[in-house]
Tab-separated table of C-alpha atoms in Angstrom:
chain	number	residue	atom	x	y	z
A	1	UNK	CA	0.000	0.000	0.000
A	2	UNK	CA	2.735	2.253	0.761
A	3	UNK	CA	4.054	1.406	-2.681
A	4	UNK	CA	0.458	1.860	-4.723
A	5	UNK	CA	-1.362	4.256	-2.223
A	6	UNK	CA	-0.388	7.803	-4.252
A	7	UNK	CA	-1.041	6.318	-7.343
A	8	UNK	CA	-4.259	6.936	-9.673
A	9	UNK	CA	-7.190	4.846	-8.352
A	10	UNK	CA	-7.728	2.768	-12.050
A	11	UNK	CA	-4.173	1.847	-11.793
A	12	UNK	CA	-4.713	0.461	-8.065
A	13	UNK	CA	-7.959	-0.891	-9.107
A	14	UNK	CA	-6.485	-2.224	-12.572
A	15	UNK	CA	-3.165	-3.549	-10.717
A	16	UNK	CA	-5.328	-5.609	-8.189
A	17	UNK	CA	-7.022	-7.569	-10.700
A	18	UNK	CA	-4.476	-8.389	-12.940
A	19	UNK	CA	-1.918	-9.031	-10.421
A	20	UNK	CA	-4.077	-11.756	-8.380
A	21	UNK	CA	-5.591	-13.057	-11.732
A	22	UNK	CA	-2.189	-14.160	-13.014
A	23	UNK	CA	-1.357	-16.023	-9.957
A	24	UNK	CA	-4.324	-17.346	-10.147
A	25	UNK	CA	-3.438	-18.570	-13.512
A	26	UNK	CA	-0.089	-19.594	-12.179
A	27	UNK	CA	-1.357	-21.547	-9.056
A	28	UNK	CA	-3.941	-22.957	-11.212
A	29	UNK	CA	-1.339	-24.769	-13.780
A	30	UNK	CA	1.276	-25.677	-10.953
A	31	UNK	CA	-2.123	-27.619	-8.680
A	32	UNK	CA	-2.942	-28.908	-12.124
A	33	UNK	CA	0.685	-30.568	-12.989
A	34	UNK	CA	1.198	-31.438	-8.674
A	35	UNK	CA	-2.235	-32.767	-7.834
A	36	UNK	CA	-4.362	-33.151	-10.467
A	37	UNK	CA	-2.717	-35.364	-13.215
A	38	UNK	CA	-5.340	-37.312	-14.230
A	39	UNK	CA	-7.574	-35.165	-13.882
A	40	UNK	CA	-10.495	-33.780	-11.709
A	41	UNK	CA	-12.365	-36.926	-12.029
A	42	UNK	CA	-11.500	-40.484	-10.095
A	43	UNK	CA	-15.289	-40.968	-8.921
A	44	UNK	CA	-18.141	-38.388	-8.644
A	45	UNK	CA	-17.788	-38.648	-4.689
A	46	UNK	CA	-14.296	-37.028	-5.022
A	47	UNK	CA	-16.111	-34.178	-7.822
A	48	UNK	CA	-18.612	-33.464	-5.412
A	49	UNK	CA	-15.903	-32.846	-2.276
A	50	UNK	CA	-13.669	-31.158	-4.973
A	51	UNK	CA	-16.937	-28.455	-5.657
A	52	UNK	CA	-17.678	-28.375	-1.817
A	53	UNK	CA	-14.109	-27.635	-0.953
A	54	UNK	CA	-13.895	-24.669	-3.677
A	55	UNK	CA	-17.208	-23.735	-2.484
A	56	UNK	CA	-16.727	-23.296	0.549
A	57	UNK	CA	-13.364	-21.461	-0.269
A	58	UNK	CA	-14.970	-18.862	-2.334
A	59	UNK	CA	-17.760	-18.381	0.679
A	60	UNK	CA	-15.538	-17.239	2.823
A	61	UNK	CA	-13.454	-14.925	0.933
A	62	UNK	CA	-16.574	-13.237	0.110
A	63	UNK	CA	-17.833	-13.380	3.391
A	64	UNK	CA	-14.869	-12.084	4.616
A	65	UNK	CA	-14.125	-9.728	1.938
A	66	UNK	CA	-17.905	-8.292	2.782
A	67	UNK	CA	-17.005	-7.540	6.162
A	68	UNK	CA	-13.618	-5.656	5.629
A	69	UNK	CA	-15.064	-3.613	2.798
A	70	UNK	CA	-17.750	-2.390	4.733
A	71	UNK	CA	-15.558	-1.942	7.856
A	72	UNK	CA	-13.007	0.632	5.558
A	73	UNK	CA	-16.175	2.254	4.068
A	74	UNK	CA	-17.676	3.286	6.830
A	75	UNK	CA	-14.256	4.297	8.225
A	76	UNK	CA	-13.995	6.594	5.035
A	77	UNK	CA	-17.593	7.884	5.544
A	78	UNK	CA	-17.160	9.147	9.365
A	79	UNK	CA	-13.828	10.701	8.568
A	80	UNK	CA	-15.549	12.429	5.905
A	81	UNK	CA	-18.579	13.573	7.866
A	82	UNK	CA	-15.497	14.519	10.985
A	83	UNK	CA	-13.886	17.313	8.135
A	84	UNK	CA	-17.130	18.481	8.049
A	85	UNK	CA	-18.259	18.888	11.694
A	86	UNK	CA	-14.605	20.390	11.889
A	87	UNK	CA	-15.070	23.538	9.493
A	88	UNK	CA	-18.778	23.900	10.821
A	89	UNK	CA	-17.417	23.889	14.730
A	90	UNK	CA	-14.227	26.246	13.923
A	91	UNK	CA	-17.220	28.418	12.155
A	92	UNK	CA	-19.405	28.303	15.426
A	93	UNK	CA	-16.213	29.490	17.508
A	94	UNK	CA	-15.587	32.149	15.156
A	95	UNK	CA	-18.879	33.522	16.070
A	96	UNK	CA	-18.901	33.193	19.487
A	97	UNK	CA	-15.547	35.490	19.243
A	98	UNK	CA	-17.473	38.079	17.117
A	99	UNK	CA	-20.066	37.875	19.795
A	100	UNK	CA	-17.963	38.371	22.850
A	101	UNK	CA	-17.053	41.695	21.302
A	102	UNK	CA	-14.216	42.579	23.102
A	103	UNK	CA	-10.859	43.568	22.385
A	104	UNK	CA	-9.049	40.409	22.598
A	105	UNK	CA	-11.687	38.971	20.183
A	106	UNK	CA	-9.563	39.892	16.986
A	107	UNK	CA	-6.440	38.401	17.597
A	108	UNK	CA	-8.234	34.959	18.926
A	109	UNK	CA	-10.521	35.161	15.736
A	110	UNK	CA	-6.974	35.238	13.875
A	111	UNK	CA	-5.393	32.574	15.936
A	112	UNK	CA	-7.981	30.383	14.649
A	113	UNK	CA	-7.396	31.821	11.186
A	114	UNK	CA	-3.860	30.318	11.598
A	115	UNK	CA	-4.693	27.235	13.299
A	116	UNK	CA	-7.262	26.841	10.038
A	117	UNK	CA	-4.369	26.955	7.820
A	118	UNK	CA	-2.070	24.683	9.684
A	119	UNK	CA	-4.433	22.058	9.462
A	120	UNK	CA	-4.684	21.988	5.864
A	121	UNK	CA	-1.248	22.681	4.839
A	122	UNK	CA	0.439	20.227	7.634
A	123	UNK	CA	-1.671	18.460	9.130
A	124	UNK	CA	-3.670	16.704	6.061
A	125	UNK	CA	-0.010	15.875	4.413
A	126	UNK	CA	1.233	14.343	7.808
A	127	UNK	CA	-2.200	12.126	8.301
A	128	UNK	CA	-1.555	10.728	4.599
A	129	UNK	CA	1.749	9.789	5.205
A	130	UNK	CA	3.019	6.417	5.901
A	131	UNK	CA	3.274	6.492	9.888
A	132	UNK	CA	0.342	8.790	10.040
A	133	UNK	CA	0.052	11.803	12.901
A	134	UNK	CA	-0.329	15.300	13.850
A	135	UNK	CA	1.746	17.766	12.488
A	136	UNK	CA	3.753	20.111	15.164
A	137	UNK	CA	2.747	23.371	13.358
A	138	UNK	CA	-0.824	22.448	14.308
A	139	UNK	CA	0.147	21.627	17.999
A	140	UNK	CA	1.605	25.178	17.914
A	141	UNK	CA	-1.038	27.118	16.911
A	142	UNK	CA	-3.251	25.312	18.418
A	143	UNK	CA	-1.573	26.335	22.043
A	144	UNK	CA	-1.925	29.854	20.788
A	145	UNK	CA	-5.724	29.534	19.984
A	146	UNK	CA	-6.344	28.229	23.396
A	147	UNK	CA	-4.612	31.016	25.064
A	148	UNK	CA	-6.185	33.613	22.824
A	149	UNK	CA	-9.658	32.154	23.505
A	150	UNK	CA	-8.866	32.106	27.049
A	151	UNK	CA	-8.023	35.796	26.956
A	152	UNK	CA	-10.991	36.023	25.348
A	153	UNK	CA	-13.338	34.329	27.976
A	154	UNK	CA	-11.854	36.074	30.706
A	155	UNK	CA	-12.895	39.386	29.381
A	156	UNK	CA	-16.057	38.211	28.687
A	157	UNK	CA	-17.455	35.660	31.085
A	158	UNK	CA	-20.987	35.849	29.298
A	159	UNK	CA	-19.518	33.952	26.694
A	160	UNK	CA	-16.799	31.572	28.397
A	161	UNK	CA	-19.109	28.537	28.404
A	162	UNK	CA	-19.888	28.964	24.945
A	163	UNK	CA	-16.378	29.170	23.927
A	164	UNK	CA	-15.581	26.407	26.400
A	165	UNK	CA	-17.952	24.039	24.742
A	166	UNK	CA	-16.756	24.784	21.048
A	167	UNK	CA	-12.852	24.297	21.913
A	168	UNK	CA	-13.371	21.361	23.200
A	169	UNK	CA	-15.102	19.973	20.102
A	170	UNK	CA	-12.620	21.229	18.145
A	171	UNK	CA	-9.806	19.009	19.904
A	172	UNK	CA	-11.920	16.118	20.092
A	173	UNK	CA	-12.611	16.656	16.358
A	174	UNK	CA	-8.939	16.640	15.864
A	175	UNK	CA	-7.753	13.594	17.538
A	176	UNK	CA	-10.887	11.932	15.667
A	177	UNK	CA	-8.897	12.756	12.840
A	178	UNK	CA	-5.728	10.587	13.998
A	179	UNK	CA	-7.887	7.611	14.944
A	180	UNK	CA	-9.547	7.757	11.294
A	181	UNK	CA	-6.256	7.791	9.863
A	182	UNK	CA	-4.628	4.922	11.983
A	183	UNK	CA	-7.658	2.959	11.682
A	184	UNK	CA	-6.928	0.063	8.812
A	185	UNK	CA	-7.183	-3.210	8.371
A	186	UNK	CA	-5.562	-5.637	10.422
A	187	UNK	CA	-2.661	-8.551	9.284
A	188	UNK	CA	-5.022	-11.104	10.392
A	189	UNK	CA	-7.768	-10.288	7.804
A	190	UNK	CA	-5.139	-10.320	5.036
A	191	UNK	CA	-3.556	-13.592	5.655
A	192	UNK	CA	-7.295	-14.983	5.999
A	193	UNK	CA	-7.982	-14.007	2.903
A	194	UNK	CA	-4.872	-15.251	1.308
A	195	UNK	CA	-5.084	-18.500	3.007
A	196	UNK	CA	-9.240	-18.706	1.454
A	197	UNK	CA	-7.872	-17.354	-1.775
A	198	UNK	CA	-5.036	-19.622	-2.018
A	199	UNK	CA	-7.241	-22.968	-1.798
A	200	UNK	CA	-9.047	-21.931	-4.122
A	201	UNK	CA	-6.844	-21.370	-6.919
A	202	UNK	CA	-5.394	-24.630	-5.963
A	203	UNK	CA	-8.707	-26.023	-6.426
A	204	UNK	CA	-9.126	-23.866	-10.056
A	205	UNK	CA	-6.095	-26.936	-11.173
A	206	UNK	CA	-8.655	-29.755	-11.037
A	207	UNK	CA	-9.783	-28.140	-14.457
A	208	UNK	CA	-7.926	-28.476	-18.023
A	209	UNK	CA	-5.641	-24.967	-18.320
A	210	UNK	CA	-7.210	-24.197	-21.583
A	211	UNK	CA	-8.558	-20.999	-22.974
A	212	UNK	CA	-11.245	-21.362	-21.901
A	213	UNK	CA	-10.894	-21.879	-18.139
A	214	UNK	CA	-8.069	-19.224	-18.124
A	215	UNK	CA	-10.424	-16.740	-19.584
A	216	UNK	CA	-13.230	-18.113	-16.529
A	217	UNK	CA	-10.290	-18.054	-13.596
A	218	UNK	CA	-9.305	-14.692	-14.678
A	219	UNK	CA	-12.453	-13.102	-14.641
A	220	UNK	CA	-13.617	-14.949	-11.105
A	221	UNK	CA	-9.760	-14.040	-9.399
A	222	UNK	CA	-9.675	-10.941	-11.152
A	223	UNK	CA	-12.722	-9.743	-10.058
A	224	UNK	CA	-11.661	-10.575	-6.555
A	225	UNK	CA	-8.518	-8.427	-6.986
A	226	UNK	CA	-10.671	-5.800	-8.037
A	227	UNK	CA	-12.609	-6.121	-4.571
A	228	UNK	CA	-9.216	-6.423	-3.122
A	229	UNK	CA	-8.039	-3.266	-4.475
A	230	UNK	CA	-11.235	-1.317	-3.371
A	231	UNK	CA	-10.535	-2.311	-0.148
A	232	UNK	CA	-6.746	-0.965	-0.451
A	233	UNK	CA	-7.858	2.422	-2.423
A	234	UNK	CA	-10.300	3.034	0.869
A	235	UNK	CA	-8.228	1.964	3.449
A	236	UNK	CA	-6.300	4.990	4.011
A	237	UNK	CA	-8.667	7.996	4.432
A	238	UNK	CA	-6.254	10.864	3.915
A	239	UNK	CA	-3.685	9.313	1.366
A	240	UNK	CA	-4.704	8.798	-2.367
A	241	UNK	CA	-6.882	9.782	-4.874
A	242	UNK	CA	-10.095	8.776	-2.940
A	243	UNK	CA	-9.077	10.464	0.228
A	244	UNK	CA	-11.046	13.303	2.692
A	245	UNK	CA	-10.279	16.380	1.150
A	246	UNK	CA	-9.657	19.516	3.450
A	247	UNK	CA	-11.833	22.280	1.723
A	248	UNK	CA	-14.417	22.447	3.766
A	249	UNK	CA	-11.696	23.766	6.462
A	250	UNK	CA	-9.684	25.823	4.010
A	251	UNK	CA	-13.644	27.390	3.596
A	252	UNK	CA	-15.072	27.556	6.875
A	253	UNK	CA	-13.819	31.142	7.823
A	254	UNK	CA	-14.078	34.097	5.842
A	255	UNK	CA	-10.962	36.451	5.938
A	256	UNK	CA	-10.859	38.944	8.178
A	257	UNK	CA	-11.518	42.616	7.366
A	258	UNK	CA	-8.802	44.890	7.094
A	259	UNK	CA	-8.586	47.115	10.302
């Protein structure tokens, strides 16, 4: 993933397919030349356990496959709807400031500003990288918001729970946006589905390698990798072409005006 995860999603996509197809293919004529001299036949009670056996194979990938994809897309779908509650909380606490109307107001409504920016220029990049995390630019300007909005609520204690309640959300939000990122699928599901996969190209050798079972094996496995791929493309929810894209953040606060 680290190798594919910047790339174009049809290459992933295409890459996934193909790749696991042609092992497929390869598993398929190795089973067939090891196991399965003379054939798929010997007795129908054998055919029947062969079909079971690949069966039951294919079941479970699926199955399993199922269950990771919609794991990953609903990961991808709360991080999404996170960005969003982001820019529409850092919009709320922009208000409040406005509200509280007093002189320390401006530069807190401009620490956010900067804390805004930070987010989108450092920390987006550092959440797509390999060992995802939170930038330190962020962490900085963060500390200065908080101070600034504390300046801010001491002048105005009308206002302090309000302002309380909103910078709180907005760290929450942003440590939601760590655990989205570190959030992917584990080892064990892989090898599971390798293991499942595996058996059943093994089982694909009990067949003649002709055309036309390689064109059937490739479209089965290779739709598979295709599934397999999806997974990978949606795994990382800040890294790729299908990733969470910062502008509602970047939008969220108008400029201010010019004194």
């Amino acid at each position: 993933m680290n190798a594919l995860g910047y790339l174009p999603d049809g290459i992933i996509l295409a890459s996934g397919a193909f790749l696991l197809a042609s092992i497929a293919l390869i598993v398929a004529a190795l089973s067939r030349r090891l196991f399965f001299k003379n054939g798929s036949a010997g007795n129908d009670q054998h055919t029947k356990l062969a079909e079971l056996v690949n069966g039951s194979f294919l079941a479970f990938t699926v199955f399993v496959l199922a269950m990771v994809l919609n794991d990953v897309r609903g990961n991808l779908g709360r991080a999404d709807d996170a960005a969003l509650r982001e820019a529409s909380t850092m919009a709320r606490l922009d208000l409040e400031l406005k509200v509280a109307n007093v002189p320390e107001s401006l530069a807190a409504r401009q620490a956010l500003r900067s804390y805004a920016k930070t987010v989108v220029d450092h920390d987006w990049p550092a959440l797509g990288a390999t060992n995802p995390g939170l930038s330190a630019e962020s962490e900085a300007a963060l500390l200065v918001l908080l101070q600034s909005v504390d300046a801010v609520a001491i002048s105005a204690p009308r206002s302090a729970a309000a302002l309380k309640s909103q910078i709180d959300k907005l760290q929450d939000l942003r440590q939601g946006r760590l655990e989205s990122a570190t959030k992917s699928v584990a080892r064990v599901f892989w090898w599971t589905i390798g293991a499942f996969l595996f058996g059943a190209m093994i089982m694909n050798g009990r067949h003649p390698i002709d055309p036309a079972s390689v064109c059937l094996i490739t479209l089965h496995i290779g739709s598979i990798g295709l599934v397999i791929a999806l997974i990978l493309v949606m795994d990382e929810p800040f890294r790729g072409q299908t990733s969470i894209a910062p502008d509602p953040i970047s939008k969220a606060l108008a400029p201010l005006a010019s004194p």
